[in-house]
PDB file of C-alpha atoms and ligand atoms in Angstrom:
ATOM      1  CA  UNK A  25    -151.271  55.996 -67.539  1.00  0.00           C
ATOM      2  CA  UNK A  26    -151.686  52.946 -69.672  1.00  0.00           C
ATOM      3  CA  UNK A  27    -155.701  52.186 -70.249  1.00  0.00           C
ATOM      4  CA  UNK A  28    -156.832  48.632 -69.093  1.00  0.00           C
ATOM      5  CA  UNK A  29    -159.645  47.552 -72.044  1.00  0.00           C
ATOM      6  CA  UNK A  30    -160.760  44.028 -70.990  1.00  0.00           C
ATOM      7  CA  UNK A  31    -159.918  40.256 -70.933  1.00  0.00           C
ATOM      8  CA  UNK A  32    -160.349  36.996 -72.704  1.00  0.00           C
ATOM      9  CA  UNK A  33    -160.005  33.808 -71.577  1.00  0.00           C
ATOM     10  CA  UNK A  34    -159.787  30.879 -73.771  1.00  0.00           C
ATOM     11  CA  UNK A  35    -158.778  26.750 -73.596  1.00  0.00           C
ATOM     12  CA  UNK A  36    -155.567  25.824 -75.090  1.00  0.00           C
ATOM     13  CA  UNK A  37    -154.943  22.242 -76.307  1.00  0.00           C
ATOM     14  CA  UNK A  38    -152.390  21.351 -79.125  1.00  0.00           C
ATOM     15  CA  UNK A  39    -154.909  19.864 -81.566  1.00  0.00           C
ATOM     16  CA  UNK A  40    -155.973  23.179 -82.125  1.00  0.00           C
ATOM     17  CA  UNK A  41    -153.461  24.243 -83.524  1.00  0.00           C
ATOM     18  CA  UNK A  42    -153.332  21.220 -85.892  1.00  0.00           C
ATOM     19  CA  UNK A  43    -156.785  21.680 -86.867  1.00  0.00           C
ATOM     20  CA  UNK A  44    -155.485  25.700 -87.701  1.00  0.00           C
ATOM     21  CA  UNK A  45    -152.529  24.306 -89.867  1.00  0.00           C
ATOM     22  CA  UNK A  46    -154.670  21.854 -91.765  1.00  0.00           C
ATOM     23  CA  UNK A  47    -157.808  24.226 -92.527  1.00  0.00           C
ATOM     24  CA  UNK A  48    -160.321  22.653 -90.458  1.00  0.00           C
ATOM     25  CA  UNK A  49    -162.338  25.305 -89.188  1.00  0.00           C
ATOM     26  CA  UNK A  50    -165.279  24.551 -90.792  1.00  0.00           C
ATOM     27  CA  UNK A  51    -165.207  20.736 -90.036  1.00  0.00           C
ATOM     28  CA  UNK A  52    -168.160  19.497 -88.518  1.00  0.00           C
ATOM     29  CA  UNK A  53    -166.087  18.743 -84.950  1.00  0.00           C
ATOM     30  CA  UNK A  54    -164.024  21.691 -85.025  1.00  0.00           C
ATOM     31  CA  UNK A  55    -166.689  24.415 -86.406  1.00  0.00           C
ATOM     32  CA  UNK A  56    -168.784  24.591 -83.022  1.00  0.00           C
ATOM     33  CA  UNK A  57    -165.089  25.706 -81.420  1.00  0.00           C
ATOM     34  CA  UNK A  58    -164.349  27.852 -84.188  1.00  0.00           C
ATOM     35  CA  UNK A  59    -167.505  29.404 -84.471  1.00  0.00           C
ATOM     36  CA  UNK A  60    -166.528  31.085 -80.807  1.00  0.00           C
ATOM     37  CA  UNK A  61    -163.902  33.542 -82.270  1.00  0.00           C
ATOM     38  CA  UNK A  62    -165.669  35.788 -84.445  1.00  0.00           C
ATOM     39  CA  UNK A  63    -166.840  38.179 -82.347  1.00  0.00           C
ATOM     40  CA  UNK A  64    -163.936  38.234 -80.540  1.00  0.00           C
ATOM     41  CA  UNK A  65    -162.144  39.406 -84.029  1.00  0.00           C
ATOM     42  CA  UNK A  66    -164.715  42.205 -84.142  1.00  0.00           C
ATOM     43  CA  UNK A  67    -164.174  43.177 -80.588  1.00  0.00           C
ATOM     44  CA  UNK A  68    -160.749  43.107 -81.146  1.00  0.00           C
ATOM     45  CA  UNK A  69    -160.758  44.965 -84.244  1.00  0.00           C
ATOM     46  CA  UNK A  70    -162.200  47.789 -82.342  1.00  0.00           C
ATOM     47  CA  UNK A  71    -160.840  48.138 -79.184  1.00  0.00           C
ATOM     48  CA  UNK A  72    -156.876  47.855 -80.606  1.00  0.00           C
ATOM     49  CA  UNK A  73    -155.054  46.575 -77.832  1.00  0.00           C
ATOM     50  CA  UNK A  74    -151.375  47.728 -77.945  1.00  0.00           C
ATOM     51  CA  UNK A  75    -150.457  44.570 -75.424  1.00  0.00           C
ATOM     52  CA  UNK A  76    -151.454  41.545 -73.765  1.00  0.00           C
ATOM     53  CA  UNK A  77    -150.590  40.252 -70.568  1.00  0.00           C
ATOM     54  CA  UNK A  78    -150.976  36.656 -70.708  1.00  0.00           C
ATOM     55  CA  UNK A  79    -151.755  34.332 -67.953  1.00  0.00           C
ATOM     56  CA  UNK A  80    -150.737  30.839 -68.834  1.00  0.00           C
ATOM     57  CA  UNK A  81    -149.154  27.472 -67.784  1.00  0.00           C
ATOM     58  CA  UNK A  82    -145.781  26.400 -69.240  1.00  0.00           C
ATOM     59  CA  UNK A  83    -146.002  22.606 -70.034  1.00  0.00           C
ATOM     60  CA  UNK A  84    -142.883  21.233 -69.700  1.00  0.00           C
ATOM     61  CA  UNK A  85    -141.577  23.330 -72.728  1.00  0.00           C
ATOM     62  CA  UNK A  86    -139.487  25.959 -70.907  1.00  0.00           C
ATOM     63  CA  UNK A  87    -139.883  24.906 -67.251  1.00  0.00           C
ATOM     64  CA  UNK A  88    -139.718  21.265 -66.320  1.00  0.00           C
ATOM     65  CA  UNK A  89    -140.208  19.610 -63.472  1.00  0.00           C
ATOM     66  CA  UNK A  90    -136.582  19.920 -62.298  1.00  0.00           C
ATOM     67  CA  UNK A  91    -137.007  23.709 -61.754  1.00  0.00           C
ATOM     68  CA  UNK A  92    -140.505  24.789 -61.552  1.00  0.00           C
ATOM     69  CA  UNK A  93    -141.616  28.188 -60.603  1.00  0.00           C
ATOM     70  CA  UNK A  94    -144.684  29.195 -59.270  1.00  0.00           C
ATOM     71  CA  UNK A  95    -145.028  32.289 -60.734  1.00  0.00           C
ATOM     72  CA  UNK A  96    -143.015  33.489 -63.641  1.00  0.00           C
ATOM     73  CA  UNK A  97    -142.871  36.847 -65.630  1.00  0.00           C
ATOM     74  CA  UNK A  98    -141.272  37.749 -69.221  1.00  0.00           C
ATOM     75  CA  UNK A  99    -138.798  39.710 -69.506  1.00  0.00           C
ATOM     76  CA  UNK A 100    -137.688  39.237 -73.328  1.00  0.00           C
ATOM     77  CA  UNK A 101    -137.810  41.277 -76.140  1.00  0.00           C
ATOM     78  CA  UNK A 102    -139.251  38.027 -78.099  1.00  0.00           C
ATOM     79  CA  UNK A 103    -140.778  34.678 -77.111  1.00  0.00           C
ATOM     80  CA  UNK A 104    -140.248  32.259 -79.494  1.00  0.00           C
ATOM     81  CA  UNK A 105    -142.479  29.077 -80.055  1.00  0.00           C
ATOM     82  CA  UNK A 106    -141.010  25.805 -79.929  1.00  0.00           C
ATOM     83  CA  UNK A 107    -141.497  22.115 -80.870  1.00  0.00           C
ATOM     84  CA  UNK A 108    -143.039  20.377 -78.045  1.00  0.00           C
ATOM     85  CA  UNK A 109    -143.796  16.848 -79.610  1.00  0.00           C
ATOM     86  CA  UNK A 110    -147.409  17.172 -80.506  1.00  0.00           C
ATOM     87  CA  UNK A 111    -146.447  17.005 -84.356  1.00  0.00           C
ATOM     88  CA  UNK A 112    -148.063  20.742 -84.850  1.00  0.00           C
ATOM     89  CA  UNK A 113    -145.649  23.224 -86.806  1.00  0.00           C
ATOM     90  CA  UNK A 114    -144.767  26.014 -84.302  1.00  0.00           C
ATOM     91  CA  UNK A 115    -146.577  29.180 -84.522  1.00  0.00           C
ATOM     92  CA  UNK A 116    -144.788  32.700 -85.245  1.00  0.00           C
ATOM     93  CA  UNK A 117    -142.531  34.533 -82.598  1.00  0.00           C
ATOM     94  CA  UNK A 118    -144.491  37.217 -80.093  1.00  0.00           C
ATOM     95  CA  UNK A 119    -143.115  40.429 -79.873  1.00  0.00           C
ATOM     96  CA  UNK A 120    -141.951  41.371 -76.010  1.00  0.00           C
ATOM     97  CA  UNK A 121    -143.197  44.467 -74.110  1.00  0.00           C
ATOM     98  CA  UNK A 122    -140.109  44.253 -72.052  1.00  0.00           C
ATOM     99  CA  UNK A 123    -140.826  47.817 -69.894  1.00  0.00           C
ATOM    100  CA  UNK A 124    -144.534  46.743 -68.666  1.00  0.00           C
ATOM    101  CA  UNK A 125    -142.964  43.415 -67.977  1.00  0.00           C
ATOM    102  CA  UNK A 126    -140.042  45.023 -65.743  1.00  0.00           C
ATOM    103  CA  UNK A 127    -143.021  47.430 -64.497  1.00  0.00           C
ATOM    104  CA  UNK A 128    -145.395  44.078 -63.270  1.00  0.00           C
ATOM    105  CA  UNK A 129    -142.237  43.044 -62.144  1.00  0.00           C
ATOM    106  CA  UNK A 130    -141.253  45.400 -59.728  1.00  0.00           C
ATOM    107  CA  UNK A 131    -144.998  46.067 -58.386  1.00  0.00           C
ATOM    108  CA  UNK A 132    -145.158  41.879 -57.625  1.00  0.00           C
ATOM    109  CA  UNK A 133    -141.770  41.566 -55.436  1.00  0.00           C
ATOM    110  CA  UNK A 134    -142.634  45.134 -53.930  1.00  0.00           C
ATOM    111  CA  UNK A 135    -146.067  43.477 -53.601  1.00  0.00           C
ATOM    112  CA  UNK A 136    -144.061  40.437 -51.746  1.00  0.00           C
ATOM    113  CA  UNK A 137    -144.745  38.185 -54.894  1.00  0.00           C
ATOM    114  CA  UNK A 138    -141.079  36.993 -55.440  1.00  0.00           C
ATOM    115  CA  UNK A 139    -141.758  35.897 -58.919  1.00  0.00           C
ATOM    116  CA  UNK A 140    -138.908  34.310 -61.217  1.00  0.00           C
ATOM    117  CA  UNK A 141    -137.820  36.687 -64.196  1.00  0.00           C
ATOM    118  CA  UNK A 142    -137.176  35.236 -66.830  1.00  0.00           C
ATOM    119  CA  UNK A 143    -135.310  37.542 -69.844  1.00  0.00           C
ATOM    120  CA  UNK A 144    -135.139  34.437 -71.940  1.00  0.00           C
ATOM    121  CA  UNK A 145    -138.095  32.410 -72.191  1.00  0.00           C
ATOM    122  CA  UNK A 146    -139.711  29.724 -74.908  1.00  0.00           C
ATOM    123  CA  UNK A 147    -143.242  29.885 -74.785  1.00  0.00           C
ATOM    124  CA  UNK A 148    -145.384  26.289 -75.281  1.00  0.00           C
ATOM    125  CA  UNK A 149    -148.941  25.923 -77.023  1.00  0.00           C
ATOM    126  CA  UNK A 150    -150.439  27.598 -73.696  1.00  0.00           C
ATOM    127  CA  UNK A 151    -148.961  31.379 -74.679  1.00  0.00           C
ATOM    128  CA  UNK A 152    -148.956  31.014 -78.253  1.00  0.00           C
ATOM    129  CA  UNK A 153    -152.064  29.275 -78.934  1.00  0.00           C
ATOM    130  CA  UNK A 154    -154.514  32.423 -77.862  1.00  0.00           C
ATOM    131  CA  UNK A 155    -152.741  35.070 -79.675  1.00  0.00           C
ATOM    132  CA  UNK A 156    -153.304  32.595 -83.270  1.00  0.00           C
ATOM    133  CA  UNK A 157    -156.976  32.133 -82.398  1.00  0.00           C
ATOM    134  CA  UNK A 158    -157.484  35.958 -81.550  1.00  0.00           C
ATOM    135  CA  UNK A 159    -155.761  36.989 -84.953  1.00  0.00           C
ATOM    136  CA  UNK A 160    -155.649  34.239 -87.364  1.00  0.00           C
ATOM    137  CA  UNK A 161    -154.025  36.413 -89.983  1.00  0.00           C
ATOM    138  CA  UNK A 162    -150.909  36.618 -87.788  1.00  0.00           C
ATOM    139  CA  UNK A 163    -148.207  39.336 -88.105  1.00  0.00           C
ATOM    140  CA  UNK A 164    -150.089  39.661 -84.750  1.00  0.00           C
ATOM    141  CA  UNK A 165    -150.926  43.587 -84.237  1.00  0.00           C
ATOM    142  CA  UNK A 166    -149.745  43.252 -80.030  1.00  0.00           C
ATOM    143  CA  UNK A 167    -146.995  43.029 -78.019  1.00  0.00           C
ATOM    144  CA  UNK A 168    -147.367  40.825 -74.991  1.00  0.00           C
ATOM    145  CA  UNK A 169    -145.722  40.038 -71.509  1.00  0.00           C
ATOM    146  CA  UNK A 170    -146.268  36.338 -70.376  1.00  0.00           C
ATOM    147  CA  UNK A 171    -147.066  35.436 -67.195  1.00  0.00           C
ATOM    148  CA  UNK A 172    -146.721  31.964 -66.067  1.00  0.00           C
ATOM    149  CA  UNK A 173    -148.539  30.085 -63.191  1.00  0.00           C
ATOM    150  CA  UNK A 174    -147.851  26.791 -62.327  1.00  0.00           C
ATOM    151  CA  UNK A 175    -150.657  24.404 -62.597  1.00  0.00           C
ATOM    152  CA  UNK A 176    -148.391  21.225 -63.578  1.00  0.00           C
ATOM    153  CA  UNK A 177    -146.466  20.038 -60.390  1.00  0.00           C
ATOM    154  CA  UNK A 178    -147.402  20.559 -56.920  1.00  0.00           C
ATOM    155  CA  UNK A 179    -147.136  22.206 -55.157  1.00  0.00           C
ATOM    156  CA  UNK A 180    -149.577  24.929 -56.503  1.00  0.00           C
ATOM    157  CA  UNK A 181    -150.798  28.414 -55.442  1.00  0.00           C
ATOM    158  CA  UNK A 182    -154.169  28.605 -54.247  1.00  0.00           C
ATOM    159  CA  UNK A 183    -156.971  30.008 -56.160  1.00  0.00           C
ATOM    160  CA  UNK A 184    -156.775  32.485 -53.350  1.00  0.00           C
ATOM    161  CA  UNK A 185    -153.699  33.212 -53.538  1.00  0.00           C
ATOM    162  CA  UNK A 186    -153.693  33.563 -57.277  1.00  0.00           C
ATOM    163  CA  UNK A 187    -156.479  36.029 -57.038  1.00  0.00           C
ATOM    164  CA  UNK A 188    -154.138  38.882 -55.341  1.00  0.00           C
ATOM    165  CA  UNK A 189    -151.449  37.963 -57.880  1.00  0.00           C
ATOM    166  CA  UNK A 190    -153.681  38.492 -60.371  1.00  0.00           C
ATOM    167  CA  UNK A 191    -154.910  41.568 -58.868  1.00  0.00           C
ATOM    168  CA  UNK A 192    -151.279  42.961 -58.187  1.00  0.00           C
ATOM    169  CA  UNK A 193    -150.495  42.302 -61.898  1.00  0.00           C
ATOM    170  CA  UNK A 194    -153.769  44.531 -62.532  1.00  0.00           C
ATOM    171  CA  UNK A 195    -152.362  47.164 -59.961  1.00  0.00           C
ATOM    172  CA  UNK A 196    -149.158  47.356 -62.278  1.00  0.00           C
ATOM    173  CA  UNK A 197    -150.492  47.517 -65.417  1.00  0.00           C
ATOM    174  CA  UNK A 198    -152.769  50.421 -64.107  1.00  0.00           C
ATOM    175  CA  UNK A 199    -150.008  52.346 -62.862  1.00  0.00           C
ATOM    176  CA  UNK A 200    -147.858  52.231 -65.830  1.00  0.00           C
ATOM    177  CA  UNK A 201    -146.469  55.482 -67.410  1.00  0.00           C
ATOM    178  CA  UNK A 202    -147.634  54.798 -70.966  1.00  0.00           C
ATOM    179  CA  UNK A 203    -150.490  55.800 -73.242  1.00  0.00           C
ATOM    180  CA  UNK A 204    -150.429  51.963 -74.108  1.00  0.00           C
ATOM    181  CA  UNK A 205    -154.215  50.503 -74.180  1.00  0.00           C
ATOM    182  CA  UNK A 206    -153.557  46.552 -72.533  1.00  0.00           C
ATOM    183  CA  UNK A 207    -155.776  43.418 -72.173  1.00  0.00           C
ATOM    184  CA  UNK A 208    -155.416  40.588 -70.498  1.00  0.00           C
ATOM    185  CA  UNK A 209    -155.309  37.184 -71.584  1.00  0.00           C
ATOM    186  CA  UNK A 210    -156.258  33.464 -69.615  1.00  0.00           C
ATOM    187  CA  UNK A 211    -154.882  30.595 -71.371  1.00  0.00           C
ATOM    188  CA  UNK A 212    -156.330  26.952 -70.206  1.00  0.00           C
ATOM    189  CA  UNK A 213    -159.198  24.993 -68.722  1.00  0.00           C
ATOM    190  CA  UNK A 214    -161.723  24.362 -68.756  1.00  0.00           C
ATOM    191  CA  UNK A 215    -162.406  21.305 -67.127  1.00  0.00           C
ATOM    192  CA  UNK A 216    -160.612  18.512 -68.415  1.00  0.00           C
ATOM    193  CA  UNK A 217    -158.412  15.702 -67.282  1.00  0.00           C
ATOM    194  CA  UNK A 218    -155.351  13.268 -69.244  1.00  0.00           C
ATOM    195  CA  UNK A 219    -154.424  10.589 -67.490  1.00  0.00           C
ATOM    196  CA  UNK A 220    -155.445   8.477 -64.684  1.00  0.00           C
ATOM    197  CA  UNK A 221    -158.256   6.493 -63.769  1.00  0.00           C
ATOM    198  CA  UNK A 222    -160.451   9.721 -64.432  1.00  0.00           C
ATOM    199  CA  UNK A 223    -158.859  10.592 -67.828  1.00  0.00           C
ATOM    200  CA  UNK A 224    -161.516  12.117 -70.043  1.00  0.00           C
ATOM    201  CA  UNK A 225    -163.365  13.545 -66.875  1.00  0.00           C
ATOM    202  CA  UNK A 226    -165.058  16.905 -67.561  1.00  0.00           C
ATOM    203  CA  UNK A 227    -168.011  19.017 -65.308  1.00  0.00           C
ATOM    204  CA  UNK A 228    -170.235  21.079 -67.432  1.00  0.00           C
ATOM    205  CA  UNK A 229    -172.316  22.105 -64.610  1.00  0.00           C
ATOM    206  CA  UNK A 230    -169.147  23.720 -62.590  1.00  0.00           C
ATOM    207  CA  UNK A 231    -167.065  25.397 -65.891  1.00  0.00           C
ATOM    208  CA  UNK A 232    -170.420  27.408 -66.372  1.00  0.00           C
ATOM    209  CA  UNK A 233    -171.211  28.246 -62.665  1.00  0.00           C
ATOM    210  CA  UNK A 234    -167.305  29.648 -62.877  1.00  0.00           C
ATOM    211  CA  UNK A 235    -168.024  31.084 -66.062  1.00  0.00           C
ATOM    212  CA  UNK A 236    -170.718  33.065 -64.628  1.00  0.00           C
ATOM    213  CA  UNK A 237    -169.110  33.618 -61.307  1.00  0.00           C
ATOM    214  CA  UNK A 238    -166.486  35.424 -63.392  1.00  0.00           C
ATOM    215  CA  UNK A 239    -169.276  37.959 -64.251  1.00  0.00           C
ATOM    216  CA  UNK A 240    -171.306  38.119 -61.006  1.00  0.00           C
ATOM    217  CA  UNK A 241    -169.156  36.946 -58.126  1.00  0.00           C
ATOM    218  CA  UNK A 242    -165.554  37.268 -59.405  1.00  0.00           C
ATOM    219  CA  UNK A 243    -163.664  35.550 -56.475  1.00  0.00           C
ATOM    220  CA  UNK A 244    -166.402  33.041 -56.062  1.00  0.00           C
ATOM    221  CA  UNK A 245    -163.869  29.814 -56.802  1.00  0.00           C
ATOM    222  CA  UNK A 246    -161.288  31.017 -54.004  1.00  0.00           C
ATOM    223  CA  UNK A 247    -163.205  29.422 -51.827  1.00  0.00           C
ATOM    224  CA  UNK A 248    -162.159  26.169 -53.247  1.00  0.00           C
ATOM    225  CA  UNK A 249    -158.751  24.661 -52.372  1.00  0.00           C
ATOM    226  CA  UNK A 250    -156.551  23.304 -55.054  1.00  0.00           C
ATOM    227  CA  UNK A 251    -157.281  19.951 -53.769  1.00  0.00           C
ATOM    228  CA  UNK A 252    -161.716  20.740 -54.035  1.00  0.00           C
ATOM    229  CA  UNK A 253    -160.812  22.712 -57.689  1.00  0.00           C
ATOM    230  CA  UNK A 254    -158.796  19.420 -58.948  1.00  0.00           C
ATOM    231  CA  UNK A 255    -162.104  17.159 -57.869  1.00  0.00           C
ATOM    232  CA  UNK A 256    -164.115  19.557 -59.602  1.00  0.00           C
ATOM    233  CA  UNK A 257    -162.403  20.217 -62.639  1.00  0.00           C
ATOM    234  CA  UNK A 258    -159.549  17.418 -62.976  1.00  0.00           C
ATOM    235  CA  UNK A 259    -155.683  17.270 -63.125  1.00  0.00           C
ATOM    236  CA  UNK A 260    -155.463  19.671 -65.925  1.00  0.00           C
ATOM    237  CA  UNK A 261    -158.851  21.602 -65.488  1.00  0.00           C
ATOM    238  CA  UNK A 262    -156.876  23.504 -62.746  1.00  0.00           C
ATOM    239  CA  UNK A 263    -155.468  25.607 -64.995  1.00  0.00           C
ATOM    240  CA  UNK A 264    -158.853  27.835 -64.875  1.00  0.00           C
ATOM    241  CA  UNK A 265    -156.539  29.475 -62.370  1.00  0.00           C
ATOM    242  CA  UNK A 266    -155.165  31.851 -65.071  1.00  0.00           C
ATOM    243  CA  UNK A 267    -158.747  32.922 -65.331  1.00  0.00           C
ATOM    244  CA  UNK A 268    -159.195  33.732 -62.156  1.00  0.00           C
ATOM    245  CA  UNK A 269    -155.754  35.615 -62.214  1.00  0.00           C
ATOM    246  CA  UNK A 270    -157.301  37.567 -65.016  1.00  0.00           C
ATOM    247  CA  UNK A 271    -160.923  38.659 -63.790  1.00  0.00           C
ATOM    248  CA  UNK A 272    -158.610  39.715 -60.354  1.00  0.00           C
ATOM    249  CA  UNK A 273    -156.731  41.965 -63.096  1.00  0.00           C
ATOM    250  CA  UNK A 274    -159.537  43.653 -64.258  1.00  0.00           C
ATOM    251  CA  UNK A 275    -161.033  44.504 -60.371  1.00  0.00           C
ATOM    252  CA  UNK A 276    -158.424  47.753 -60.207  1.00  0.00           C
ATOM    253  CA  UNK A 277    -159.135  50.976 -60.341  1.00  0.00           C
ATOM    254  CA  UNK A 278    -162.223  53.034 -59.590  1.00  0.00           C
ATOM    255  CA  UNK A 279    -164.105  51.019 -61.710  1.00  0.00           C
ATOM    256  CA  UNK A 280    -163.589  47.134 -60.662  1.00  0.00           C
ATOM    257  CA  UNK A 281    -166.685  46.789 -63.441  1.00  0.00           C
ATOM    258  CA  UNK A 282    -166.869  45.076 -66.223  1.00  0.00           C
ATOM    259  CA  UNK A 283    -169.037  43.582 -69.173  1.00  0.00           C
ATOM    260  CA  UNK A 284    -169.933  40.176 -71.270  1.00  0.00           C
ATOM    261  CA  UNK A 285    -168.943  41.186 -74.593  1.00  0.00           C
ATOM    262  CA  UNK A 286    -169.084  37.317 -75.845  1.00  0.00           C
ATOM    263  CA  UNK A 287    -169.062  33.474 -74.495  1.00  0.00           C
ATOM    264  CA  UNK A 288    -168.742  29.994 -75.654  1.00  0.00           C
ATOM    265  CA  UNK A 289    -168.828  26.466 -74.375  1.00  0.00           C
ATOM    266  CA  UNK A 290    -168.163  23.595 -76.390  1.00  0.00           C
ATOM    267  CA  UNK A 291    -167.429  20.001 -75.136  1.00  0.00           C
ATOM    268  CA  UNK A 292    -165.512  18.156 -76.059  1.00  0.00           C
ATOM    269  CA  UNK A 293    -161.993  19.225 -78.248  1.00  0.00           C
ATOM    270  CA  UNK A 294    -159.600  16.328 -77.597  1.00  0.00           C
ATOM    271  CA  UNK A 295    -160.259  15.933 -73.586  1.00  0.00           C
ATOM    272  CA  UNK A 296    -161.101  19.188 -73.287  1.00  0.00           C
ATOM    273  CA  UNK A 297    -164.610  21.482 -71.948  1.00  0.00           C
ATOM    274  CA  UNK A 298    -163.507  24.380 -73.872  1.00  0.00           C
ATOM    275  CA  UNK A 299    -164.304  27.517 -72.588  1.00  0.00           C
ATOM    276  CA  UNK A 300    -164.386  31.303 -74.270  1.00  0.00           C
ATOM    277  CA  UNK A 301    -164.920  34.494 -72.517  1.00  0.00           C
ATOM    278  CA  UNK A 302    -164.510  38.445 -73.507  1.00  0.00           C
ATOM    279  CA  UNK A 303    -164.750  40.722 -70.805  1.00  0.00           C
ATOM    280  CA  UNK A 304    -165.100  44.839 -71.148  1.00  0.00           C
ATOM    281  CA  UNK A 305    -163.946  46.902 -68.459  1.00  0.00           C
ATOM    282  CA  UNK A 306    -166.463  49.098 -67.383  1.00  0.00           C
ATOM    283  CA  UNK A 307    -164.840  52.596 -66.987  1.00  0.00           C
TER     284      UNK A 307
HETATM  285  C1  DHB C1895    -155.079  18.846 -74.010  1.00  0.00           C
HETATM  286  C2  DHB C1895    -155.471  19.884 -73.155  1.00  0.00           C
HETATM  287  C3  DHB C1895    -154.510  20.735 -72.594  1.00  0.00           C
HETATM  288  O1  DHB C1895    -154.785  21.758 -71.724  1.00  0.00           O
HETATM  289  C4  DHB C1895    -153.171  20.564 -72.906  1.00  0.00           C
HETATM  290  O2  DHB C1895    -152.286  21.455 -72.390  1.00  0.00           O
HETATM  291  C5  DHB C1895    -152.776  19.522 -73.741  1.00  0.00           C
HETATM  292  C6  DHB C1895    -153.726  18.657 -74.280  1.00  0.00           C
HETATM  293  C7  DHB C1895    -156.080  17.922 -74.618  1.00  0.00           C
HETATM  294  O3  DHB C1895    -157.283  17.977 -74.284  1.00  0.00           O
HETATM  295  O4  DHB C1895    -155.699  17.160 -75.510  1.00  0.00           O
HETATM  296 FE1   FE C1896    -152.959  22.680 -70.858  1.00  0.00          FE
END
């Protein structure tokens, strides 16, 4: 069976990846951001993942608001990045891991999660972002299987209801007849907010209570509903839902355990609290 090794979350936001292309890591505002990463490099470097699973937001890129789903899997051999008018030069292609994706696939609608498959999919600055930031040398050393929540148009899935998605997508990954070692990924949040009469609105105090709640009280936030979690965190800092989709991927098993390998907070990049978390299963 394949071997579950962990998860990291991290914020997405297209300046990022500008700040990448034009060699700014060691700028004054970008270096406290930066300066997250590298022991997630060193984790990374010994752990080895063969695959990610990662739980992100599409933006408009391949899903707009004329057909939004509210959850979506990959299906594709390749995911290819795509201009989506932030001026940033797309990043390189990810390579598909198209029988764990058929594998979550199955386990969700058997699980009575009747998710949309998609076995052609372009994948915004949400899926593609992470993957640069974990291995900024590229040629990236994983395959990956996106998995797409929507946190853009309502209506959205509760944090509840996220939770056992997140946990069924564990439940598959667990049971999959490979010798594949997998982590999980959580693209977005934390708390931020673009537009609007709050625009600019971040909460310190609540990203790192659901930081730690990741570690200590892992379903702690589906309390909340969406409505309480947008108040909290803004219009866009709901998408710490693909965070709490990962920690309820790690709880399978024997073992629901795990550990803080690494953490960072930095406010602000562009609108956003950014958040950064590596988590070790405990086995
Ligand atoms: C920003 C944040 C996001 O999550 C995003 O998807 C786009 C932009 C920002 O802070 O600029
Ligand atoms: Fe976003």
């Amino acid at each position: 069976m394949a071997k579950i090794i962990g998860g990291l979350g991290t914020s997405h936001i297209p300046a990022i990846g500008g700040a990448i292309h034009k060699g700014l890591q060691q700028d004054p505002y970008w270096k406290p951001f930066f300066d997250g990463f590298p022991p997630i490099h060193e984790w990374l470097k010994a752990q080895k993942p063969d695959v990610m699973v990662i739980f992100y937001n599409d933006h408009g890129l391949n899903f707009f608001l004329d057909k939004m789903p509210t959850f979506a899997v990959g299906a594709a051999p390749q995911y290819v990045n795509s201009d989506e008018g932030w001026g940033i030069p797309s990043l390189e292609p990810l390579r598909g891991e198209v029988d764990l994706s058929w594998q979550i696939i199955n386990h969700l609608v058997d699980k009575e999660f009747d998710v949309t498959t998609c076995q052609e999919l372009l994948v915004d600055h949400a899926c593609s972002l992470p993957l640069k930031l974990f291995y900024p040398e590229g040629n990236y050393p994983v395959t990956v299987v996106p998995v797409c929540i929507n946190t853009v148009q309502f209506p959205l899935p509760k944090a509840h209801r996220v939770y056992a998605f997140g946990r069924a997508v564990g439940e598959a990954v667990a049971a999959w007849d490979s010798s594949k070692k997998v982590a999980f990924i959580a693209s977005g949040g934390l708390s931020h907010q673009l537009e609007g009469t709050r625009a600019g609105f971040i909460n310190k105090d609540f990203d790192l209570k659901f930081m730690e709640s990741l570690l200590s009280n892992p379903e702690w936030a589906t309390q909340f509903s969406i409505h309480e979690l947008v108040e909290k965190t803004g219009t866009q800092g709901i998408e710490l839902l693909a965070w709490l989709a990962m920690r309820a991927a790690l709880t399978v098993g024997d073992q629901p355990g795990v550990r803080k390998v690494h953490s960072n907070y930095h406010i602000p990049i562009s609108n956003t609290a950014t958040g950064l978390l590596a988590l070790e299963k405990v086995s």
